[in-house]
PDB file of C-alpha atoms in Angstrom:
ATOM      1  CA  MET A1435     159.140 101.257  87.854  1.00 87.00           C
ATOM      2  CA  ARG A1436     162.921 101.446  87.603  1.00 92.00           C
ATOM      3  CA  LEU A1437     165.647 103.639  89.093  1.00 96.00           C
ATOM      4  CA  GLN A1438     169.327 103.477  88.242  1.00 97.00           C
ATOM      5  CA  LEU A1439     171.844 103.349  91.085  1.00 98.00           C
ATOM      6  CA  GLY A1440     173.321 106.591  89.772  1.00 97.00           C
ATOM      7  CA  ASP A1441     169.942 108.294  90.190  1.00 97.00           C
ATOM      8  CA  ILE A1442     169.709 107.076  93.780  1.00 98.00           C
ATOM      9  CA  ILE A1443     173.189 108.364  94.606  1.00 98.00           C
ATOM     10  CA  GLN A1444     172.426 111.704  92.975  1.00 97.00           C
ATOM     11  CA  SER A1445     169.314 112.092  95.131  1.00 97.00           C
ATOM     12  CA  LEU A1446     170.456 110.614  98.459  1.00 98.00           C
ATOM     13  CA  GLY A1447     174.258 110.669  98.437  1.00 98.00           C
ATOM     14  CA  GLY A1448     176.426 107.860  99.725  1.00 98.00           C
ATOM     15  CA  THR A1449     179.397 106.154  98.087  1.00 98.00           C
ATOM     16  CA  LEU A1450     178.576 103.766  95.251  1.00 98.00           C
ATOM     17  CA  HIS A1451     180.760 100.767  94.468  1.00 98.00           C
ATOM     18  CA  GLY A1452     179.441  99.322  91.249  1.00 97.00           C
ATOM     19  CA  ALA A1453     178.045 100.436  87.900  1.00 98.00           C
ATOM     20  CA  PRO A1454     175.774 103.511  88.150  1.00 97.00           C
ATOM     21  CA  ASP A1455     173.584 102.245  85.308  1.00 97.00           C
ATOM     22  CA  ILE A1456     172.429  99.140  87.220  1.00 97.00           C
ATOM     23  CA  LYS A1457     168.633  99.244  87.183  1.00 97.00           C
ATOM     24  CA  ILE A1458     166.634  98.723  90.366  1.00 98.00           C
ATOM     25  CA  GLU A1459     163.018  97.535  90.144  1.00 97.00           C
ATOM     26  CA  GLY A1460     162.150  97.202  93.819  1.00 97.00           C
ATOM     27  CA  LEU A1461     163.207  97.131  97.463  1.00 98.00           C
ATOM     28  CA  ASN A1462     163.374  94.014  99.627  1.00 97.00           C
ATOM     29  CA  SER A1463     165.019  92.304 102.596  1.00 96.00           C
ATOM     30  CA  LEU A1464     168.495  90.794 102.320  1.00 97.00           C
ATOM     31  CA  GLU A1465     167.071  87.292 102.484  1.00 95.00           C
ATOM     32  CA  SER A1466     164.349  87.796  99.871  1.00 97.00           C
ATOM     33  CA  ALA A1467     165.834  90.352  97.460  1.00 98.00           C
ATOM     34  CA  THR A1468     166.194  89.352  93.818  1.00 98.00           C
ATOM     35  CA  ALA A1469     168.803  90.363  91.250  1.00 97.00           C
ATOM     36  CA  VAL A1470     166.802  93.489  90.318  1.00 97.00           C
ATOM     37  CA  GLN A1471     166.146  94.724  93.879  1.00 98.00           C
ATOM     38  CA  ILE A1472     168.063  96.754  96.440  1.00 98.00           C
ATOM     39  CA  SER A1473     168.378  95.878 100.136  1.00 98.00           C
ATOM     40  CA  PHE A1474     170.228  97.028 103.255  1.00 98.00           C
ATOM     41  CA  LEU A1475     172.130  95.729 106.269  1.00 98.00           C
ATOM     42  CA  SER A1476     171.564  97.812 109.392  1.00 93.00           C
ATOM     43  CA  HIS A1477     172.295  95.306 112.178  1.00 92.00           C
ATOM     44  CA  ALA A1478     175.262  92.995 112.678  1.00 94.00           C
ATOM     45  CA  LYS A1479     173.017  90.040 113.585  1.00 94.00           C
ATOM     46  CA  TYR A1480     171.978  89.803 109.926  1.00 94.00           C
ATOM     47  CA  GLN A1481     175.504  89.954 108.512  1.00 95.00           C
ATOM     48  CA  SER A1482     175.504  86.237 107.634  1.00 96.00           C
ATOM     49  CA  GLN A1483     172.840  87.005 105.007  1.00 97.00           C
ATOM     50  CA  LEU A1484     175.012  89.602 103.263  1.00 97.00           C
ATOM     51  CA  PRO A1485     177.464  87.365 101.309  1.00 96.00           C
ATOM     52  CA  VAL A1486     174.678  85.137  99.975  1.00 96.00           C
ATOM     53  CA  SER A1487     172.095  87.813  99.190  1.00 97.00           C
ATOM     54  CA  CYS A1488     170.938  87.956  95.570  1.00 97.00           C
ATOM     55  CA  ALA A1489     170.241  91.707  95.751  1.00 98.00           C
ATOM     56  CA  ALA A1490     171.468  93.860  92.868  1.00 98.00           C
ATOM     57  CA  CYS A1491     172.858  96.292  95.437  1.00 98.00           C
ATOM     58  CA  VAL A1492     173.102  96.407  99.229  1.00 98.00           C
ATOM     59  CA  ILE A1493     173.240  99.504 101.437  1.00 98.00           C
ATOM     60  CA  VAL A1494     175.836  99.017 104.190  1.00 98.00           C
ATOM     61  CA  SER A1495     177.868 100.901 106.769  1.00 98.00           C
ATOM     62  CA  PRO A1496     181.666 101.254 106.420  1.00 97.00           C
ATOM     63  CA  ASP A1497     182.068  98.285 108.820  1.00 96.00           C
ATOM     64  CA  PHE A1498     180.673  95.908 106.181  1.00 97.00           C
ATOM     65  CA  GLU A1499     182.060  97.573 103.064  1.00 97.00           C
ATOM     66  CA  ASP A1500     184.659  94.880 102.314  1.00 97.00           C
ATOM     67  CA  VAL A1501     182.164  92.011 102.526  1.00 96.00           C
ATOM     68  CA  ALA A1502     179.598  93.945 100.494  1.00 97.00           C
ATOM     69  CA  ARG A1503     182.085  94.838  97.741  1.00 97.00           C
ATOM     70  CA  ALA A1504     183.235  91.216  97.508  1.00 97.00           C
ATOM     71  CA  ARG A1505     179.594  90.225  96.980  1.00 96.00           C
ATOM     72  CA  GLY A1506     178.748  92.869  94.353  1.00 97.00           C
ATOM     73  CA  ALA A1507     177.424  96.413  94.060  1.00 98.00           C
ATOM     74  CA  CYS A1508     176.905  98.362  97.272  1.00 98.00           C
ATOM     75  CA  ILE A1509     176.211 101.822  98.629  1.00 98.00           C
ATOM     76  CA  VAL A1510     178.240 102.783 101.698  1.00 98.00           C
ATOM     77  CA  THR A1511     176.699 105.248 104.146  1.00 98.00           C
ATOM     78  CA  PRO A1512     177.080 105.913 107.901  1.00 98.00           C
ATOM     79  CA  ASP A1513     173.460 104.991 108.679  1.00 98.00           C
ATOM     80  CA  PRO A1514     172.050 102.326 106.323  1.00 98.00           C
ATOM     81  CA  TYR A1515     168.647 102.217 108.008  1.00 97.00           C
ATOM     82  CA  LEU A1516     168.158 105.961 107.607  1.00 98.00           C
ATOM     83  CA  TYR A1517     169.327 105.718 103.999  1.00 98.00           C
ATOM     84  CA  PHE A1518     166.817 102.933 103.363  1.00 98.00           C
ATOM     85  CA  ALA A1519     164.052 105.050 104.920  1.00 97.00           C
ATOM     86  CA  LEU A1520     164.920 107.938 102.606  1.00 98.00           C
ATOM     87  CA  LEU A1521     165.051 105.527  99.678  1.00 98.00           C
ATOM     88  CA  THR A1522     161.519 104.301 100.384  1.00 97.00           C
ATOM     89  CA  ARG A1523     160.328 107.902 100.211  1.00 95.00           C
ATOM     90  CA  LEU A1524     162.229 108.516  96.981  1.00 96.00           C
ATOM     91  CA  TRP A1525     160.744 105.340  95.515  1.00 96.00           C
ATOM     92  CA  LYS A1526     157.203 106.257  96.491  1.00 93.00           C
ATOM     93  CA  SER A1527     157.576 109.770  95.081  1.00 92.00           C
ATOM     94  CA  HIS A1528     158.332 108.209  91.676  1.00 91.00           C
ATOM     95  CA  LEU A1529     155.706 105.500  92.037  1.00 89.00           C
ATOM     96  CA  THR A1530     152.779 107.563  93.326  1.00 85.00           C
ATOM     97  CA  PRO A1531     152.213 111.219  92.498  1.00 81.00           C
ATOM     98  CA  ALA A1532     151.904 113.517  95.498  1.00 80.00           C
ATOM     99  CA  ALA A1533     148.371 114.226  96.677  1.00 84.00           C
ATOM    100  CA  THR A1534     146.830 117.302  95.131  1.00 91.00           C
ATOM    101  CA  PRO A1535     146.087 119.975  97.753  1.00 97.00           C
ATOM    102  CA  GLY A1536     142.445 120.766  98.228  1.00 97.00           C
ATOM    103  CA  ILE A1537     139.237 119.512  99.795  1.00 98.00           C
ATOM    104  CA  HIS A1538     137.565 116.402  98.377  1.00 98.00           C
ATOM    105  CA  ALA A1539     134.009 116.905  97.187  1.00 98.00           C
ATOM    106  CA  SER A1540     132.675 114.382  99.722  1.00 98.00           C
ATOM    107  CA  ALA A1541     134.373 116.028 102.717  1.00 98.00           C
ATOM    108  CA  VAL A1542     132.298 118.132 105.138  1.00 98.00           C
ATOM    109  CA  VAL A1543     134.071 121.264 106.357  1.00 98.00           C
ATOM    110  CA  ASP A1544     132.418 123.804 108.626  1.00 98.00           C
ATOM    111  CA  PRO A1545     132.585 127.342 107.196  1.00 98.00           C
ATOM    112  CA  SER A1546     134.385 128.546 110.324  1.00 98.00           C
ATOM    113  CA  ALA A1547     137.172 125.950 110.014  1.00 98.00           C
ATOM    114  CA  CYS A1548     140.536 127.176 108.732  1.00 98.00           C
ATOM    115  CA  ILE A1549     142.194 124.929 106.145  1.00 98.00           C
ATOM    116  CA  ASP A1550     145.596 125.928 104.778  1.00 98.00           C
ATOM    117  CA  PRO A1551     145.494 126.099 100.955  1.00 98.00           C
ATOM    118  CA  THR A1552     148.336 123.557 100.745  1.00 98.00           C
ATOM    119  CA  ALA A1553     146.545 120.971 102.900  1.00 98.00           C
ATOM    120  CA  THR A1554     144.782 117.916 101.479  1.00 98.00           C
ATOM    121  CA  ILE A1555     141.425 116.872 102.915  1.00 98.00           C
ATOM    122  CA  GLY A1556     140.489 113.398 101.675  1.00 98.00           C
ATOM    123  CA  PRO A1557     137.178 111.670 100.971  1.00 98.00           C
ATOM    124  CA  LEU A1558     134.480 111.647 103.658  1.00 98.00           C
ATOM    125  CA  CYS A1559     136.504 113.674 106.150  1.00 98.00           C
ATOM    126  CA  VAL A1560     134.706 115.940 108.618  1.00 98.00           C
ATOM    127  CA  VAL A1561     136.327 119.138 109.908  1.00 98.00           C
ATOM    128  CA  GLU A1562     134.158 120.747 112.540  1.00 98.00           C
ATOM    129  CA  LYS A1563     133.556 124.295 113.706  1.00 98.00           C
ATOM    130  CA  GLY A1564     136.661 126.332 114.501  1.00 98.00           C
ATOM    131  CA  ALA A1565     139.137 123.574 113.673  1.00 98.00           C
ATOM    132  CA  ARG A1566     142.439 124.444 111.989  1.00 98.00           C
ATOM    133  CA  ILE A1567     144.512 122.344 109.584  1.00 98.00           C
ATOM    134  CA  GLY A1568     148.114 123.411 108.866  1.00 98.00           C
ATOM    135  CA  ALA A1569     150.207 123.685 105.741  1.00 98.00           C
ATOM    136  CA  HIS A1570     150.938 120.553 103.693  1.00 97.00           C
ATOM    137  CA  THR A1571     148.993 118.354 106.120  1.00 98.00           C
ATOM    138  CA  HIS A1572     147.221 115.368 104.574  1.00 98.00           C
ATOM    139  CA  LEU A1573     144.015 113.943 106.028  1.00 98.00           C
ATOM    140  CA  LYS A1574     143.593 110.620 104.212  1.00 98.00           C
ATOM    141  CA  SER A1575     139.902 109.595 104.406  1.00 98.00           C
ATOM    142  CA  ARG A1576     136.997 109.225 106.870  1.00 98.00           C
ATOM    143  CA  ILE A1577     138.738 111.368 109.483  1.00 98.00           C
ATOM    144  CA  THR A1578     136.975 113.556 112.019  1.00 98.00           C
ATOM    145  CA  ILE A1579     138.638 116.694 113.358  1.00 98.00           C
ATOM    146  CA  GLY A1580     136.511 117.945 116.233  1.00 98.00           C
ATOM    147  CA  GLU A1581     135.421 121.429 117.133  1.00 98.00           C
ATOM    148  CA  ASP A1582     138.282 123.903 117.788  1.00 98.00           C
ATOM    149  CA  CYS A1583     140.970 121.223 117.408  1.00 98.00           C
ATOM    150  CA  VAL A1584     144.290 122.113 115.749  1.00 98.00           C
ATOM    151  CA  VAL A1585     146.451 119.960 113.480  1.00 98.00           C
ATOM    152  CA  GLY A1586     149.844 121.478 112.633  1.00 98.00           C
ATOM    153  CA  ASP A1587     151.937 121.567 109.484  1.00 98.00           C
ATOM    154  CA  ARG A1588     153.123 118.570 107.436  1.00 98.00           C
ATOM    155  CA  CYS A1589     151.089 116.057 109.412  1.00 98.00           C
ATOM    156  CA  ILE A1590     149.805 112.759 108.010  1.00 98.00           C
ATOM    157  CA  VAL A1591     146.550 111.479 109.467  1.00 98.00           C
ATOM    158  CA  HIS A1592     145.442 108.037 108.299  1.00 98.00           C
ATOM    159  CA  SER A1593     141.956 106.706 107.695  1.00 98.00           C
ATOM    160  CA  GLY A1594     139.440 106.467 110.505  1.00 98.00           C
ATOM    161  CA  VAL A1595     141.219 108.749 112.976  1.00 98.00           C
ATOM    162  CA  VAL A1596     139.044 110.746 115.379  1.00 98.00           C
ATOM    163  CA  ILE A1597     140.620 113.826 116.912  1.00 98.00           C
ATOM    164  CA  GLY A1598     138.600 115.690 119.491  1.00 98.00           C
ATOM    165  CA  ALA A1599     135.867 113.289 120.570  1.00 98.00           C
ATOM    166  CA  ASP A1600     134.714 113.816 124.153  1.00 98.00           C
ATOM    167  CA  GLY A1601     137.014 112.546 126.855  1.00 97.00           C
ATOM    168  CA  PHE A1602     135.647 109.896 129.204  1.00 97.00           C
ATOM    169  CA  GLY A1603     134.390 112.067 132.039  1.00 97.00           C
ATOM    170  CA  PHE A1604     131.427 111.213 134.304  1.00 97.00           C
ATOM    171  CA  ALA A1605     130.509 111.987 137.914  1.00 97.00           C
ATOM    172  CA  PRO A1606     128.708 109.320 139.974  1.00 97.00           C
ATOM    173  CA  HIS A1607     125.444 110.474 141.530  1.00 98.00           C
ATOM    174  CA  GLN A1608     122.828 108.297 143.203  1.00 97.00           C
ATOM    175  CA  GLY A1609     123.761 105.221 141.222  1.00 98.00           C
ATOM    176  CA  ARG A1610     123.920 107.057 137.903  1.00 98.00           C
ATOM    177  CA  TRP A1611     126.629 108.730 135.863  1.00 98.00           C
ATOM    178  CA  GLU A1612     126.380 112.471 135.182  1.00 98.00           C
ATOM    179  CA  LYS A1613     128.274 113.643 132.112  1.00 97.00           C
ATOM    180  CA  ILE A1614     131.135 116.125 132.564  1.00 97.00           C
ATOM    181  CA  GLU A1615     131.282 118.311 129.489  1.00 98.00           C
ATOM    182  CA  GLN A1616     134.705 118.278 127.861  1.00 98.00           C
ATOM    183  CA  LEU A1617     135.520 121.954 127.362  1.00 98.00           C
ATOM    184  CA  GLY A1618     139.090 121.683 126.071  1.00 98.00           C
ATOM    185  CA  ALA A1619     140.304 120.753 122.586  1.00 98.00           C
ATOM    186  CA  VAL A1620     143.231 118.880 121.000  1.00 98.00           C
ATOM    187  CA  ARG A1621     146.405 120.600 119.815  1.00 98.00           C
ATOM    188  CA  ILE A1622     148.660 118.623 117.497  1.00 98.00           C
ATOM    189  CA  GLY A1623     152.060 119.988 116.518  1.00 98.00           C
ATOM    190  CA  ASN A1624     154.000 119.832 113.266  1.00 98.00           C
ATOM    191  CA  ASP A1625     155.306 116.709 111.482  1.00 98.00           C
ATOM    192  CA  VAL A1626     153.046 114.347 113.429  1.00 99.00           C
ATOM    193  CA  GLU A1627     151.828 111.073 111.915  1.00 98.00           C
ATOM    194  CA  ILE A1628     148.739 109.339 113.291  1.00 99.00           C
ATOM    195  CA  GLY A1629     147.838 105.760 112.323  1.00 98.00           C
ATOM    196  CA  ALA A1630     144.487 104.386 111.248  1.00 98.00           C
ATOM    197  CA  ASN A1631     141.579 104.356 113.715  1.00 98.00           C
ATOM    198  CA  THR A1632     143.526 106.069 116.477  1.00 98.00           C
ATOM    199  CA  CYS A1633     141.490 108.313 118.786  1.00 98.00           C
ATOM    200  CA  ILE A1634     142.717 111.407 120.631  1.00 98.00           C
ATOM    201  CA  ASP A1635     140.173 112.792 123.085  1.00 98.00           C
ATOM    202  CA  ARG A1636     139.644 116.478 123.761  1.00 98.00           C
ATOM    203  CA  GLY A1637     140.567 117.812 127.174  1.00 98.00           C
ATOM    204  CA  ALA A1638     138.122 118.271 130.006  1.00 96.00           C
ATOM    205  CA  LEU A1639     139.308 121.820 130.771  1.00 95.00           C
ATOM    206  CA  GLU A1640     142.760 122.287 129.239  1.00 96.00           C
ATOM    207  CA  ASP A1641     143.709 120.891 125.830  1.00 98.00           C
ATOM    208  CA  THR A1642     145.096 117.459 125.060  1.00 98.00           C
ATOM    209  CA  VAL A1643     148.531 118.122 123.508  1.00 98.00           C
ATOM    210  CA  ILE A1644     150.585 116.122 121.006  1.00 99.00           C
ATOM    211  CA  GLU A1645     153.894 117.893 120.379  1.00 98.00           C
ATOM    212  CA  ASP A1646     155.981 118.129 117.205  1.00 98.00           C
ATOM    213  CA  GLY A1647     157.272 114.980 115.525  1.00 98.00           C
ATOM    214  CA  VAL A1648     155.205 112.469 117.493  1.00 98.00           C
ATOM    215  CA  LYS A1649     154.455 109.187 115.684  1.00 99.00           C
ATOM    216  CA  LEU A1650     151.359 107.215 116.674  1.00 98.00           C
ATOM    217  CA  ASP A1651     150.582 103.786 115.248  1.00 98.00           C
ATOM    218  CA  ASN A1652     147.136 102.324 114.511  1.00 98.00           C
ATOM    219  CA  LEU A1653     144.398 101.787 117.113  1.00 98.00           C
ATOM    220  CA  ILE A1654     145.891 103.939 119.863  1.00 98.00           C
ATOM    221  CA  GLN A1655     143.726 105.595 122.507  1.00 98.00           C
ATOM    222  CA  ILE A1656     144.924 108.901 123.954  1.00 98.00           C
ATOM    223  CA  GLY A1657     142.722 110.054 126.835  1.00 98.00           C
ATOM    224  CA  HIS A1658     141.695 113.570 127.731  1.00 98.00           C
ATOM    225  CA  ASN A1659     144.302 116.056 128.942  1.00 98.00           C
ATOM    226  CA  VAL A1660     147.201 113.769 128.027  1.00 98.00           C
ATOM    227  CA  HIS A1661     150.410 115.559 127.032  1.00 98.00           C
ATOM    228  CA  VAL A1662     152.830 113.726 124.709  1.00 98.00           C
ATOM    229  CA  GLY A1663     156.295 115.244 124.275  1.00 98.00           C
ATOM    230  CA  ALA A1664     158.106 115.887 121.016  1.00 98.00           C
ATOM    231  CA  HIS A1665     159.331 112.960 118.887  1.00 98.00           C
ATOM    232  CA  THR A1666     157.815 110.275 121.072  1.00 99.00           C
ATOM    233  CA  ALA A1667     156.619 107.140 119.244  1.00 98.00           C
ATOM    234  CA  MET A1668     153.912 104.652 120.244  1.00 98.00           C
ATOM    235  CA  ALA A1669     153.178 101.292 118.629  1.00 98.00           C
ATOM    236  CA  GLY A1670     149.742  99.828 117.919  1.00 98.00           C
ATOM    237  CA  CYS A1671     147.034  99.386 120.573  1.00 98.00           C
ATOM    238  CA  VAL A1672     148.725 101.532 123.217  1.00 98.00           C
ATOM    239  CA  GLY A1673     146.317 103.068 125.723  1.00 98.00           C
ATOM    240  CA  VAL A1674     147.152 106.270 127.599  1.00 98.00           C
ATOM    241  CA  ALA A1675     144.678 107.219 130.307  1.00 98.00           C
ATOM    242  CA  GLY A1676     143.598 110.758 131.096  1.00 98.00           C
ATOM    243  CA  SER A1677     146.007 113.435 132.328  1.00 98.00           C
ATOM    244  CA  ALA A1678     149.141 111.314 131.874  1.00 98.00           C
ATOM    245  CA  ARG A1679     152.233 113.277 130.839  1.00 98.00           C
ATOM    246  CA  ILE A1680     154.705 111.499 128.583  1.00 98.00           C
ATOM    247  CA  GLY A1681     158.029 113.185 127.881  1.00 98.00           C
ATOM    248  CA  ALA A1682     159.967 113.750 124.684  1.00 98.00           C
ATOM    249  CA  HIS A1683     161.859 111.034 122.790  1.00 98.00           C
ATOM    250  CA  CYS A1684     160.012 108.224 124.564  1.00 98.00           C
ATOM    251  CA  THR A1685     158.873 104.969 122.994  1.00 98.00           C
ATOM    252  CA  VAL A1686     155.915 102.839 124.086  1.00 98.00           C
ATOM    253  CA  GLY A1687     155.660  99.285 122.745  1.00 98.00           C
ATOM    254  CA  GLY A1688     152.522  97.755 121.282  1.00 98.00           C
ATOM    255  CA  GLY A1689     149.650  97.007 123.642  1.00 98.00           C
ATOM    256  CA  ALA A1690     151.222  98.835 126.580  1.00 98.00           C
ATOM    257  CA  VAL A1691     149.074 100.885 128.963  1.00 98.00           C
ATOM    258  CA  VAL A1692     149.946 104.065 130.838  1.00 98.00           C
ATOM    259  CA  LEU A1693     147.598 104.788 133.719  1.00 98.00           C
ATOM    260  CA  GLY A1694     146.106 108.197 134.317  1.00 98.00           C
ATOM    261  CA  HIS A1695     147.831 111.152 136.009  1.00 98.00           C
ATOM    262  CA  LEU A1696     151.282 109.528 135.755  1.00 98.00           C
ATOM    263  CA  LYS A1697     154.439 111.207 134.497  1.00 98.00           C
ATOM    264  CA  LEU A1698     157.111 109.705 132.244  1.00 98.00           C
ATOM    265  CA  VAL A1699     160.204 111.867 131.879  1.00 98.00           C
ATOM    266  CA  ASP A1700     162.069 112.331 128.599  1.00 98.00           C
ATOM    267  CA  GLY A1701     163.816 109.257 127.228  1.00 98.00           C
ATOM    268  CA  VAL A1702     161.666 106.548 128.806  1.00 98.00           C
ATOM    269  CA  HIS A1703     161.188 103.345 126.774  1.00 98.00           C
ATOM    270  CA  VAL A1704     158.341 101.023 127.743  1.00 98.00           C
ATOM    271  CA  SER A1705     158.284  97.415 126.519  1.00 97.00           C
ATOM    272  CA  ALA A1706     155.308  95.999 124.637  1.00 97.00           C
ATOM    273  CA  ALA A1707     152.320  94.821 126.707  1.00 96.00           C
ATOM    274  CA  SER A1708     153.616  96.512 129.854  1.00 97.00           C
ATOM    275  CA  VAL A1709     151.311  98.285 132.306  1.00 96.00           C
ATOM    276  CA  VAL A1710     152.800 101.483 133.717  1.00 97.00           C
ATOM    277  CA  THR A1711     151.295 101.838 137.197  1.00 96.00           C
ATOM    278  CA  ARG A1712     153.625 104.487 138.639  1.00 97.00           C
ATOM    279  CA  SER A1713     155.411 107.573 137.398  1.00 98.00           C
ATOM    280  CA  ILE A1714     158.831 106.994 135.848  1.00 98.00           C
ATOM    281  CA  LEU A1715     161.197 109.811 136.757  1.00 98.00           C
ATOM    282  CA  LYS A1716     164.460 108.428 135.377  1.00 98.00           C
ATOM    283  CA  PRO A1717     165.218 107.764 131.682  1.00 98.00           C
ATOM    284  CA  GLY A1718     165.698 104.142 130.709  1.00 98.00           C
ATOM    285  CA  HIS A1719     164.023 100.959 129.488  1.00 98.00           C
ATOM    286  CA  TYR A1720     161.163  99.619 131.607  1.00 97.00           C
ATOM    287  CA  THR A1721     159.165  96.390 131.462  1.00 96.00           C
ATOM    288  CA  GLY A1722     156.114  95.444 133.503  1.00 91.00           C
ATOM    289  CA  MET A1723     154.438  92.205 132.479  1.00 85.00           C
ATOM    290  CA  PHE A1724     153.841  88.688 133.787  1.00 82.00           C
ATOM    291  CA  PRO A1725     155.554  86.205 131.426  1.00 82.00           C
ATOM    292  CA  ILE A1726     153.351  83.766 129.519  1.00 85.00           C
ATOM    293  CA  ASP A1727     153.524  80.100 130.517  1.00 93.00           C
ATOM    294  CA  ASP A1728     151.426  76.967 130.310  1.00 96.00           C
ATOM    295  CA  ASN A1729     148.229  77.623 132.252  1.00 95.00           C
ATOM    296  CA  VAL A1730     148.913  75.214 135.155  1.00 96.00           C
ATOM    297  CA  THR A1731     152.330  76.744 135.826  1.00 95.00           C
ATOM    298  CA  TRP A1732     150.964  80.257 135.411  1.00 90.00           C
ATOM    299  CA  GLU A1733     148.215  79.613 137.984  1.00 93.00           C
ATOM    300  CA  LYS A1734     150.762  78.282 140.498  1.00 93.00           C
ATOM    301  CA  ASN A1735     153.007  81.309 139.990  1.00 91.00           C
ATOM    302  CA  ALA A1736     150.042  83.679 140.240  1.00 88.00           C
ATOM    303  CA  ALA A1737     148.932  82.024 143.496  1.00 90.00           C
ATOM    304  CA  THR A1738     152.450  82.410 144.878  1.00 90.00           C
ATOM    305  CA  LEU A1739     152.564  86.033 143.795  1.00 87.00           C
ATOM    306  CA  LYS A1740     149.380  86.751 145.766  1.00 87.00           C
ATOM    307  CA  GLN A1741     151.137  85.529 148.936  1.00 91.00           C
ATOM    308  CA  LEU A1742     154.182  87.787 148.590  1.00 90.00           C
ATOM    309  CA  TYR A1743     152.846  90.539 150.835  1.00 90.00           C
ATOM    310  CA  ARG A1744     152.039  88.065 153.625  1.00 90.00           C
ATOM    311  CA  LEU A1745     155.499  86.487 153.260  1.00 90.00           C
ATOM    312  CA  ARG A1746     157.062  89.952 153.378  1.00 90.00           C
ATOM    313  CA  GLU A1747     155.311  90.759 156.648  1.00 91.00           C
ATOM    314  CA  ARG A1748     156.368  87.421 158.156  1.00 91.00           C
ATOM    315  CA  LEU A1749     159.967  88.068 157.093  1.00 90.00           C
ATOM    316  CA  LYS A1750     159.935  91.546 158.679  1.00 90.00           C
ATOM    317  CA  ALA A1751     158.537  90.110 161.901  1.00 89.00           C
ATOM    318  CA  LEU A1752     161.237  87.415 161.923  1.00 88.00           C
ATOM    319  CA  GLU A1753     163.973  90.001 161.345  1.00 87.00           C
ATOM    320  CA  ASN A1754     162.656  92.158 164.197  1.00 87.00           C
ATOM    321  CA  SER A1755     162.530  89.123 166.468  1.00 82.00           C
ATOM    322  CA  ASN A1756     166.141  88.218 165.627  1.00 80.00           C
ATOM    323  CA  LYS A1757     167.261  91.786 166.335  1.00 76.00           C
ATOM    324  CA  LYS A1758     165.644  91.708 169.766  1.00 70.00           C
ATOM    325  CA  GLU A1759     167.232  88.347 170.612  1.00 70.00           C
ATOM    326  CA  SER A1760     170.683  89.522 169.511  1.00 71.00           C
ATOM    327  CA  SER A1761     170.547  92.846 171.348  1.00 67.00           C
ATOM    328  CA  PRO A1762     172.319  92.929 174.766  1.00 63.00           C
TER     329      PRO A1762
END
């Protein structure tokens, strides 16, 4: 497939420096782009790659316009990364036709479910009793939407996702576990994207809620009664335990865990592999992990860490003793 630079500018805007009839056959990184591909520079740490890139055209901010023009054709825009994101969508729209709305013949949809006529239900999907699927939402394949669960408009749900399985609720009794029926559902807002094999459990009493614009990566577990605020994003293998409340515009790095019943306010950013063990009530970037090391050193540090409480108590006792000795 080919697009001319003039076509790209006509669709996405920006200021072109170079011939509009230059043909683009693909997208690639600055380092790997060939003479028929387009690339972008969105971070200053990669600027050394710009003058030597073989790309046919590079998308840059005004700060790098002079260097880019000296190298060759370029598109100047205030936010190159956003422009590149829009370009990937433009490219895919030419490369792959949009999915045809409708329900695949192999899908199983309960007669009481409500599917918007503009939605696309892919192969082997299951939409259970009372579930609702919004306008222009695309369920890819092998997806289960549980009883009474709601998926909003313009959502993308990737293969293997399960929305509305029972939450993990059991009461101990005489050495056995008695099941607690999960009577809530899952409510997913508009413009949400959910990655492959992610699971979102239904609530025990109230619904599990995923607000508008949330982006969930692959293999994420969202427990029952969790509430995720608008435009929050989580990377792969995140686990959120039951009844946690995560605010809007948060990010959670891959493999991180948020324990149950905690609250994260809006604008909290959690580093990958962190374990959130307390509520976070102030926006900011948080990290909670024990750094990797060679095993012998790690064991020594871990042993020392286990003694910190005892050392703290000894220090407090010493401070109290010094205060008594210094008092008149």
